[in-house]
PDB file of C-alpha atoms in Angstrom:
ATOM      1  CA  UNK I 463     158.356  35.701  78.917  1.00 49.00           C
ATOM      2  CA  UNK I 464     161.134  33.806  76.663  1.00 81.00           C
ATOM      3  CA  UNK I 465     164.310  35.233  75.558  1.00 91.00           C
ATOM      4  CA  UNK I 466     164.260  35.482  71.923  1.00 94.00           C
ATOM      5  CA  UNK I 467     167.718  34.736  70.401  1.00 97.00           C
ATOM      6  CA  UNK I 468     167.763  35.209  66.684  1.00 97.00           C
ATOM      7  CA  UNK I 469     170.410  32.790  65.137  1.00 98.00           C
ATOM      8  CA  UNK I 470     172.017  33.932  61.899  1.00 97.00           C
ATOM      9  CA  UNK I 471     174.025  30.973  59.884  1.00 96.00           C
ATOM     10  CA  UNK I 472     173.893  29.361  56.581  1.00 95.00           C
ATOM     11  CA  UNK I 473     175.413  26.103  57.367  1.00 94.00           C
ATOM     12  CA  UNK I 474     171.854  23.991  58.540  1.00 95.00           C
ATOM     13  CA  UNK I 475     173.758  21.599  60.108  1.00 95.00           C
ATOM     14  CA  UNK I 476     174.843  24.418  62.809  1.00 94.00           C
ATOM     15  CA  UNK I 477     171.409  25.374  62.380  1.00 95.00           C
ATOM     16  CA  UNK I 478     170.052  22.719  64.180  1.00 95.00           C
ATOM     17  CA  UNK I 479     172.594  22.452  66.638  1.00 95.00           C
ATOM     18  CA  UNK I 480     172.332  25.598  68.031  1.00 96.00           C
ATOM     19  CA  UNK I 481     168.324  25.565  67.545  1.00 96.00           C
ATOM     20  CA  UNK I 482     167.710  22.568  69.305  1.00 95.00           C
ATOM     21  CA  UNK I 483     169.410  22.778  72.575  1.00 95.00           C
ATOM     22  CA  UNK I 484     168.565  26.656  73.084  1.00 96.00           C
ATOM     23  CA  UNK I 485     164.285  25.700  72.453  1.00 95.00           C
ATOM     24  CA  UNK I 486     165.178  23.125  74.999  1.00 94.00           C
ATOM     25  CA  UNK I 487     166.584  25.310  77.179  1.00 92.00           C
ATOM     26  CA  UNK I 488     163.403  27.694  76.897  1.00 93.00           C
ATOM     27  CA  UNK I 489     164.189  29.889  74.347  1.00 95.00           C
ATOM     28  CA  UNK I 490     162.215  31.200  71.548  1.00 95.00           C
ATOM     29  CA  UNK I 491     164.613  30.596  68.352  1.00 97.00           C
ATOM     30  CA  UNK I 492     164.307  32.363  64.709  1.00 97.00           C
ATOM     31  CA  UNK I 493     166.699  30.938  62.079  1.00 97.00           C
ATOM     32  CA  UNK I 494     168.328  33.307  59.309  1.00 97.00           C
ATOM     33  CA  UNK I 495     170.004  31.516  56.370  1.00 97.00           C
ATOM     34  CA  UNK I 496     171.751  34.937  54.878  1.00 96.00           C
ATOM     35  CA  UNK I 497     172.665  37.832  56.017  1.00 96.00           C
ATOM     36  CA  UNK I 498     169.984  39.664  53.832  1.00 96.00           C
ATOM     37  CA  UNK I 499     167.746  37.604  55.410  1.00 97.00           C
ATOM     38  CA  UNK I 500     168.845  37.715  58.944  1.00 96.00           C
ATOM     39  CA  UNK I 501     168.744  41.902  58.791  1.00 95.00           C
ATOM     40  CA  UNK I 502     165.142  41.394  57.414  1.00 95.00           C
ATOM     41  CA  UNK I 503     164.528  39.146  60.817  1.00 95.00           C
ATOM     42  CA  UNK I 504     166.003  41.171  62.863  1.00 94.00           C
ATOM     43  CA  UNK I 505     163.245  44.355  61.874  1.00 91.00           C
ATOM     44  CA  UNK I 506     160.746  42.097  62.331  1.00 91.00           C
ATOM     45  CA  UNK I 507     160.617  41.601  66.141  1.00 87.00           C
ATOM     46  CA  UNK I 508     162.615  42.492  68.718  1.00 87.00           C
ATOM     47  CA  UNK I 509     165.093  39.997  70.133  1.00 92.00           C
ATOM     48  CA  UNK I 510     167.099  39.698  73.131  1.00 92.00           C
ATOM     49  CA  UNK I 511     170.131  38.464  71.554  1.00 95.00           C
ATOM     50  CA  UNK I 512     171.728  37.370  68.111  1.00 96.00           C
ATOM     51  CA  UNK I 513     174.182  34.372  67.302  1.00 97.00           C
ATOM     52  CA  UNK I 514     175.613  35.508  64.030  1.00 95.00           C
ATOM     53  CA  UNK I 515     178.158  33.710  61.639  1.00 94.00           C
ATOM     54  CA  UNK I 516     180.622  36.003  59.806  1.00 92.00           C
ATOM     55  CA  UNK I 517     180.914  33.956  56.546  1.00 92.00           C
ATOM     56  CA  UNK I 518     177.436  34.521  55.419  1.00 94.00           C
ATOM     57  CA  UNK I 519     175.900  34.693  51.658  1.00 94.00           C
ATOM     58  CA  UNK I 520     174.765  38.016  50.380  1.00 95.00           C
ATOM     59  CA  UNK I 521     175.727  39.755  53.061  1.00 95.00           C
ATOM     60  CA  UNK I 522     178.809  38.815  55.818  1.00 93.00           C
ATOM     61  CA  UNK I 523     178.643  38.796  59.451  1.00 92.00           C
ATOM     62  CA  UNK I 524     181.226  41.720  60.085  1.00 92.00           C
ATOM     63  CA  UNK I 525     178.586  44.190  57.922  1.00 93.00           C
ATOM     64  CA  UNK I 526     176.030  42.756  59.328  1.00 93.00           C
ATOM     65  CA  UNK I 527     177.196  43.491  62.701  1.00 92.00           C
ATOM     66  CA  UNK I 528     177.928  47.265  61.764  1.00 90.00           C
ATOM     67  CA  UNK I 529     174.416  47.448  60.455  1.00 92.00           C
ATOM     68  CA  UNK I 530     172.811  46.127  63.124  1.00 91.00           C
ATOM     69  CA  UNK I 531     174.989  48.316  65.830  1.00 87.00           C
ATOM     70  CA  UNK I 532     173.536  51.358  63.868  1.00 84.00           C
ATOM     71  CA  UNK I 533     170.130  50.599  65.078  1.00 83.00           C
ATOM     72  CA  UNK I 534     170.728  48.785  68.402  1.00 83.00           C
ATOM     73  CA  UNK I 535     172.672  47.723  71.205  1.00 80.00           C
ATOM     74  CA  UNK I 536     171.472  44.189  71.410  1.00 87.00           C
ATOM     75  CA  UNK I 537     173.729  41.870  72.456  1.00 90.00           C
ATOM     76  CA  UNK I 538     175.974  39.557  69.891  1.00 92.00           C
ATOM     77  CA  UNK I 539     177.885  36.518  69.758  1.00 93.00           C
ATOM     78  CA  UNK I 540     179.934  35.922  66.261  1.00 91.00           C
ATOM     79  CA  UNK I 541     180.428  32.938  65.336  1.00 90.00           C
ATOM     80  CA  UNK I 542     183.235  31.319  63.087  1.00 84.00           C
ATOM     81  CA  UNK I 543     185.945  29.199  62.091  1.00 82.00           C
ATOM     82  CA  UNK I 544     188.202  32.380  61.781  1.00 74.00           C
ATOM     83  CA  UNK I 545     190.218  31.885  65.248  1.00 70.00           C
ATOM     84  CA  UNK I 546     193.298  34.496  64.669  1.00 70.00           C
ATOM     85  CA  UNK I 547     193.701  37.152  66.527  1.00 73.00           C
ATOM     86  CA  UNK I 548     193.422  39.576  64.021  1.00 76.00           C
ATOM     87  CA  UNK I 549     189.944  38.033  62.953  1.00 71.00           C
ATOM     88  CA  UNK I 550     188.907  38.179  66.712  1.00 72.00           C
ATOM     89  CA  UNK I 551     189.761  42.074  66.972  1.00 77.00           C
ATOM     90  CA  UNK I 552     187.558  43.232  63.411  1.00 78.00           C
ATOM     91  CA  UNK I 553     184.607  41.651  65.267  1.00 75.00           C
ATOM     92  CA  UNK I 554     185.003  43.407  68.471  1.00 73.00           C
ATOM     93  CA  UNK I 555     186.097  46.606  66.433  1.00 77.00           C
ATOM     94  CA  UNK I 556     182.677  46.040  65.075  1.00 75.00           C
ATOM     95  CA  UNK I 557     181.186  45.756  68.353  1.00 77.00           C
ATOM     96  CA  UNK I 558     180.135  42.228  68.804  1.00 85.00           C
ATOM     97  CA  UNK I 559     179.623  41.448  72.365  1.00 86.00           C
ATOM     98  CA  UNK I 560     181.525  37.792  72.512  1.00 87.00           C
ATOM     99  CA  UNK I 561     183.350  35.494  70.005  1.00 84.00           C
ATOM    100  CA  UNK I 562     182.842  31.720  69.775  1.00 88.00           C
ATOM    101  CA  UNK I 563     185.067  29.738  67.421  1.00 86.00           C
ATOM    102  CA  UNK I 564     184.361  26.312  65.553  1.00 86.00           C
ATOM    103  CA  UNK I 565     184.328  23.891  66.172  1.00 86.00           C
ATOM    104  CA  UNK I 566     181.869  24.703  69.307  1.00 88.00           C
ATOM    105  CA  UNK I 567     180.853  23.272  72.574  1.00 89.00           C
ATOM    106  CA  UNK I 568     177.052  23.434  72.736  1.00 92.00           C
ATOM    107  CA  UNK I 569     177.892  23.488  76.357  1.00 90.00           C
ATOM    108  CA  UNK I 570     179.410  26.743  76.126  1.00 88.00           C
ATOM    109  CA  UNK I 571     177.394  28.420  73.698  1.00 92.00           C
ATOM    110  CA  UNK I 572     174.627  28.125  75.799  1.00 93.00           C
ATOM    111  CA  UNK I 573     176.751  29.136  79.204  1.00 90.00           C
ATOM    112  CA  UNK I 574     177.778  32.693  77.243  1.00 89.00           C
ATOM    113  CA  UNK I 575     174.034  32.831  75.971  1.00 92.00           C
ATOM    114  CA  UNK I 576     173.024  32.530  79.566  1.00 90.00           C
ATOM    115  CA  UNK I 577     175.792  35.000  80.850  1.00 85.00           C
ATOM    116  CA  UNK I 578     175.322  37.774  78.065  1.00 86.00           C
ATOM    117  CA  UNK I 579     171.588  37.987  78.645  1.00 87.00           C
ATOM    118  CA  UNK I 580     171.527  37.838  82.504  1.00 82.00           C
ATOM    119  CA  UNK I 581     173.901  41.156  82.067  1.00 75.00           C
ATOM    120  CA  UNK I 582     171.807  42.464  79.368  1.00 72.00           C
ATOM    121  CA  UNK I 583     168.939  42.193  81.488  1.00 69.00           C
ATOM    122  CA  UNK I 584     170.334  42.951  85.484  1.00 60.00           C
ATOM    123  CA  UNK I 585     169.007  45.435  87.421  1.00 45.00           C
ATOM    124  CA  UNK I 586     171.280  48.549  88.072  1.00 44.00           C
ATOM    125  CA  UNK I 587     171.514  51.300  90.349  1.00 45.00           C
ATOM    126  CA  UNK I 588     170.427  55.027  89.779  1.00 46.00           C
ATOM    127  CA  UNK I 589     173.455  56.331  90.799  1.00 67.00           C
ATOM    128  CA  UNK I 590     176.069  57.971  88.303  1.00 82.00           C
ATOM    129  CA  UNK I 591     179.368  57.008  88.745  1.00 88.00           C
ATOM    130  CA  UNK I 592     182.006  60.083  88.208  1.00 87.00           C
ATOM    131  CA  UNK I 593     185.662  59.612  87.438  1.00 90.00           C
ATOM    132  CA  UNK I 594     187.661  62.389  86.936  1.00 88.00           C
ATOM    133  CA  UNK I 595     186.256  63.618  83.296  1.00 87.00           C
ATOM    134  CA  UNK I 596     184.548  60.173  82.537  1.00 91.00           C
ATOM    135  CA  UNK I 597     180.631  59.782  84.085  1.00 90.00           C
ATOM    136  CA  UNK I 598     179.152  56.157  83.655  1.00 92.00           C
ATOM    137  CA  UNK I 599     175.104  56.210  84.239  1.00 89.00           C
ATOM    138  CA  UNK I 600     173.771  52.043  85.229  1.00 83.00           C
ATOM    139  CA  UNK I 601     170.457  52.884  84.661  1.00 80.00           C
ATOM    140  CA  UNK I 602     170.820  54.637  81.436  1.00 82.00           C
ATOM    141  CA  UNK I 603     173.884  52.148  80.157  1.00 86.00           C
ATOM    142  CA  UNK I 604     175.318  55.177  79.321  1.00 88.00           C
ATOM    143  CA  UNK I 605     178.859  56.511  79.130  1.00 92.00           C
ATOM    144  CA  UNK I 606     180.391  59.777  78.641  1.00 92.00           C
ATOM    145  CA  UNK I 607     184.540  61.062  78.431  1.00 91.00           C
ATOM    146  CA  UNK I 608     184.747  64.832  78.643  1.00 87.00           C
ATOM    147  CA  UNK I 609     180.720  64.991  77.614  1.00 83.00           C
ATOM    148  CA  UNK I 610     181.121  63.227  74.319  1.00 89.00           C
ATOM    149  CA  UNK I 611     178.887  59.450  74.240  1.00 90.00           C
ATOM    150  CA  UNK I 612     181.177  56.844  74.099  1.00 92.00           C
ATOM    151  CA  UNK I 613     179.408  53.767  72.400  1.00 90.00           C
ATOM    152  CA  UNK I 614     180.511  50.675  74.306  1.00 90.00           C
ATOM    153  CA  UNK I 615     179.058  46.889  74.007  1.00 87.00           C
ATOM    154  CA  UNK I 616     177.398  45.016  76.919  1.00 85.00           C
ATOM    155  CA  UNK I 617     180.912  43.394  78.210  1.00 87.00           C
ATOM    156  CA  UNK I 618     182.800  46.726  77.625  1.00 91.00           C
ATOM    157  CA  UNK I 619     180.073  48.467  79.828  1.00 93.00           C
ATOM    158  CA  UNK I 620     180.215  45.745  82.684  1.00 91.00           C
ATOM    159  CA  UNK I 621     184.414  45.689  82.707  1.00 94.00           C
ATOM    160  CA  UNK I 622     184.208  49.444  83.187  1.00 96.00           C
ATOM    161  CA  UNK I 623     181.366  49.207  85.781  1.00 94.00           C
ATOM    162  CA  UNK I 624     183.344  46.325  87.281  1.00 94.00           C
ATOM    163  CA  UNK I 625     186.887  48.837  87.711  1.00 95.00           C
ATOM    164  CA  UNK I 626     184.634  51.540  88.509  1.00 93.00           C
ATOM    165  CA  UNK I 627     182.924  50.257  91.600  1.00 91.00           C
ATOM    166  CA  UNK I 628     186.147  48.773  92.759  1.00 93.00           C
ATOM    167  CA  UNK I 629     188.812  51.130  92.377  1.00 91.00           C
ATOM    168  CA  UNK I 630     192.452  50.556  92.855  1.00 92.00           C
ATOM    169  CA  UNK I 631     191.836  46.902  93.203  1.00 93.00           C
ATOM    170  CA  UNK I 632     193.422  44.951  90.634  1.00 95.00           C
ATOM    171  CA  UNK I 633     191.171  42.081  88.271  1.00 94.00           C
ATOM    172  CA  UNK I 634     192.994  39.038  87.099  1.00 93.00           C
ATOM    173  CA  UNK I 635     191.534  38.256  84.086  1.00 90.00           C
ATOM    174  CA  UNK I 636     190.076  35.319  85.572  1.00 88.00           C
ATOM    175  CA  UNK I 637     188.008  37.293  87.990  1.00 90.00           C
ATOM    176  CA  UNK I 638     186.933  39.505  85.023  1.00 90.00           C
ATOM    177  CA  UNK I 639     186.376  35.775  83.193  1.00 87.00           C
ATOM    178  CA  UNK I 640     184.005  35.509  86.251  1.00 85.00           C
ATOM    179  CA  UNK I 641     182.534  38.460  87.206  1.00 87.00           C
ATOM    180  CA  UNK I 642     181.470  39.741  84.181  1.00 86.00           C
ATOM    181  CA  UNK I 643     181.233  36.718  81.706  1.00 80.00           C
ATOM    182  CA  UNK I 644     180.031  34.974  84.267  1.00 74.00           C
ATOM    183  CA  UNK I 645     181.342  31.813  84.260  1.00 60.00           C
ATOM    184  CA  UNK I 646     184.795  30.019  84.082  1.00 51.00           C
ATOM    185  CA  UNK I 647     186.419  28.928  81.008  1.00 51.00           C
ATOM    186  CA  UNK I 648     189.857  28.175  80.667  1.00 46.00           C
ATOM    187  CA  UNK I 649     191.990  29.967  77.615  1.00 48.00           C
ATOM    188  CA  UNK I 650     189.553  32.639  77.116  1.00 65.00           C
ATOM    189  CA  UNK I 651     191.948  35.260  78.288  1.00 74.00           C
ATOM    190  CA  UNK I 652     192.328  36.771  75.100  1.00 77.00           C
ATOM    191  CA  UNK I 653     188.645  37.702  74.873  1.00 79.00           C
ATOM    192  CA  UNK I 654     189.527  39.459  78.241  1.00 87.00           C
ATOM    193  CA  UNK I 655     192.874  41.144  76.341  1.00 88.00           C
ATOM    194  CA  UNK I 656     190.350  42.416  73.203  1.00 87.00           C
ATOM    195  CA  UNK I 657     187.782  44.089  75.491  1.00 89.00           C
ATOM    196  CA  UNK I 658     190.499  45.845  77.885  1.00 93.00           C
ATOM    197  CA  UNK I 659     192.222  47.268  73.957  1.00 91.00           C
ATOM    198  CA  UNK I 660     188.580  48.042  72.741  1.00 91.00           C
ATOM    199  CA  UNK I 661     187.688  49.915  75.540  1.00 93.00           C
ATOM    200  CA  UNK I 662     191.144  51.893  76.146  1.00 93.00           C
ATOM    201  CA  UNK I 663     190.352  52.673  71.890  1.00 93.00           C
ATOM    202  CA  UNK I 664     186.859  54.108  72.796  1.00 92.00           C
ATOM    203  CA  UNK I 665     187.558  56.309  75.445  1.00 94.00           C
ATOM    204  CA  UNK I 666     190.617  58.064  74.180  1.00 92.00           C
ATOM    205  CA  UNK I 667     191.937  57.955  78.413  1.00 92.00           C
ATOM    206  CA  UNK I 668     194.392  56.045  79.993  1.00 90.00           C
ATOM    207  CA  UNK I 669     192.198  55.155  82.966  1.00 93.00           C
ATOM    208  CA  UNK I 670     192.877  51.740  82.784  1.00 95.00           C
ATOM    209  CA  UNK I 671     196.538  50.242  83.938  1.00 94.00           C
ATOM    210  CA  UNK I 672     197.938  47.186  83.003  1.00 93.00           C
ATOM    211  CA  UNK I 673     199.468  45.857  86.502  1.00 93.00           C
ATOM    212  CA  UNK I 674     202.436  43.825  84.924  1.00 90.00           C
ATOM    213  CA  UNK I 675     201.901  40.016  85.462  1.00 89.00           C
ATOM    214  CA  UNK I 676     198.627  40.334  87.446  1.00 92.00           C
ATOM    215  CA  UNK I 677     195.878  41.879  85.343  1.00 93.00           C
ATOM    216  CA  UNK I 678     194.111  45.386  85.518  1.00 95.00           C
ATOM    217  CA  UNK I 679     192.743  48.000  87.609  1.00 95.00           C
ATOM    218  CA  UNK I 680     191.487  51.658  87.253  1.00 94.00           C
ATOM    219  CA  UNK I 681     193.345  53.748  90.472  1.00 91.00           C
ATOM    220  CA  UNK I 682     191.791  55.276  92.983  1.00 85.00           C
ATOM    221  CA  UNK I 683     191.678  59.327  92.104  1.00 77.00           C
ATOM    222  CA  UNK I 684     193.891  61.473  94.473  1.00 65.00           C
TER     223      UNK I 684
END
């Protein structure tokens, strides 16, 4: 069955750029031109993931993000020509999934496309992974710090998954580039840098170390 990606910008131009190339790659594609009229898409079947500008008419990208996070965990990909950091971190705070500035690469658009929905969509275990008062569940996506939920994004489930399974071994943030993104794209560290400060935020626990001038880890328990 085809992935449907819902694509939410009011520029046509981008419109058919993005459009085009994902039908071709097999992709079932449903434009919004607004944000009222993307969250009126969006109820009206589901999708398997949502390219969403944040300077939208009636309605902008970062509320429409919150709204749709109220009512799913489906992953999304902002898009914008806001490329400062601080920018960057209000969409992650509002849990989008990944970040693509513009100008684009089609190339890449459709490489995180392809990477976000083959983790949206892989096959987990049943087992429950238990670290000392935090319990991460694959099959149920589900995470929990001293029995409280913690609501994390695709990416911020997979880089915890990722330390989990492999504790006390330290992640470059090119091997998290490429083990969870799943591909390899130079300068993107700071993506890596947001996701590692989102999910310290979320799970009020210093699980997570920095190891100075090599990357992160989560230690092995005693």
């Amino acid at each position: 069955m085809d992935k449907k990606i819902l694509i939410i910008e009011d520029e046509k131009a981008i419109q058919k750029i993005l459009s085009e190339p994902l039908t071709f790659e097999g992709y079932s594609v449903t434009v919004a031109s607004d944000g009222l009229e993307g969250i009126n898409k969006f109820h009206e079947k589901d999708f398997d993931l949502i390219l969403l500008d944040i300077m939208l008419p009636k309605i902008d990208g970062y509320t429409l993000c919150e709204m749709i996070r109220r009512e799913s965990q489906i992953p999304i990909i902002l898009l914008t020509a806001l490329d400062n950091e601080d920018a960057q971190i209000k969409g992650f705070d509002k849990l989008a999934d990944d970040y693509i500035t513009k100008p684009f690469s089609i190339k890449l658009v459709l490489k995180r496309v392809e990477a976000l929905l083959r983790r949206a969509s892989s096959d987990t275990s049943s087992d429950v992974i238990r670290y000392k008062d935090m319990h991460l569940s694959e099959t149920e996506r589900r995470v929990t710090v001293f029995g409280n939920e913690v609501a994390l994004t695709h990416l911020e489930f997979e880089i915890l998954l990722l330390f989990l399974k492999n504790k006390g071994r330290v992640f470059t943030r090119d091997d998290i580039l490429n083990l969870v993104w799943g591909y390899d794209f130079a300068g993107d560290e700071k993506g890596v840098n947001f996701h590692i400060m989102n999910l310290r935020k979320k799970l009020h626990v210093d699980y997570i170390e920095t190891v100075r001038g090599v990357g992160y880890r989560i230690a092995k328990e005693n």
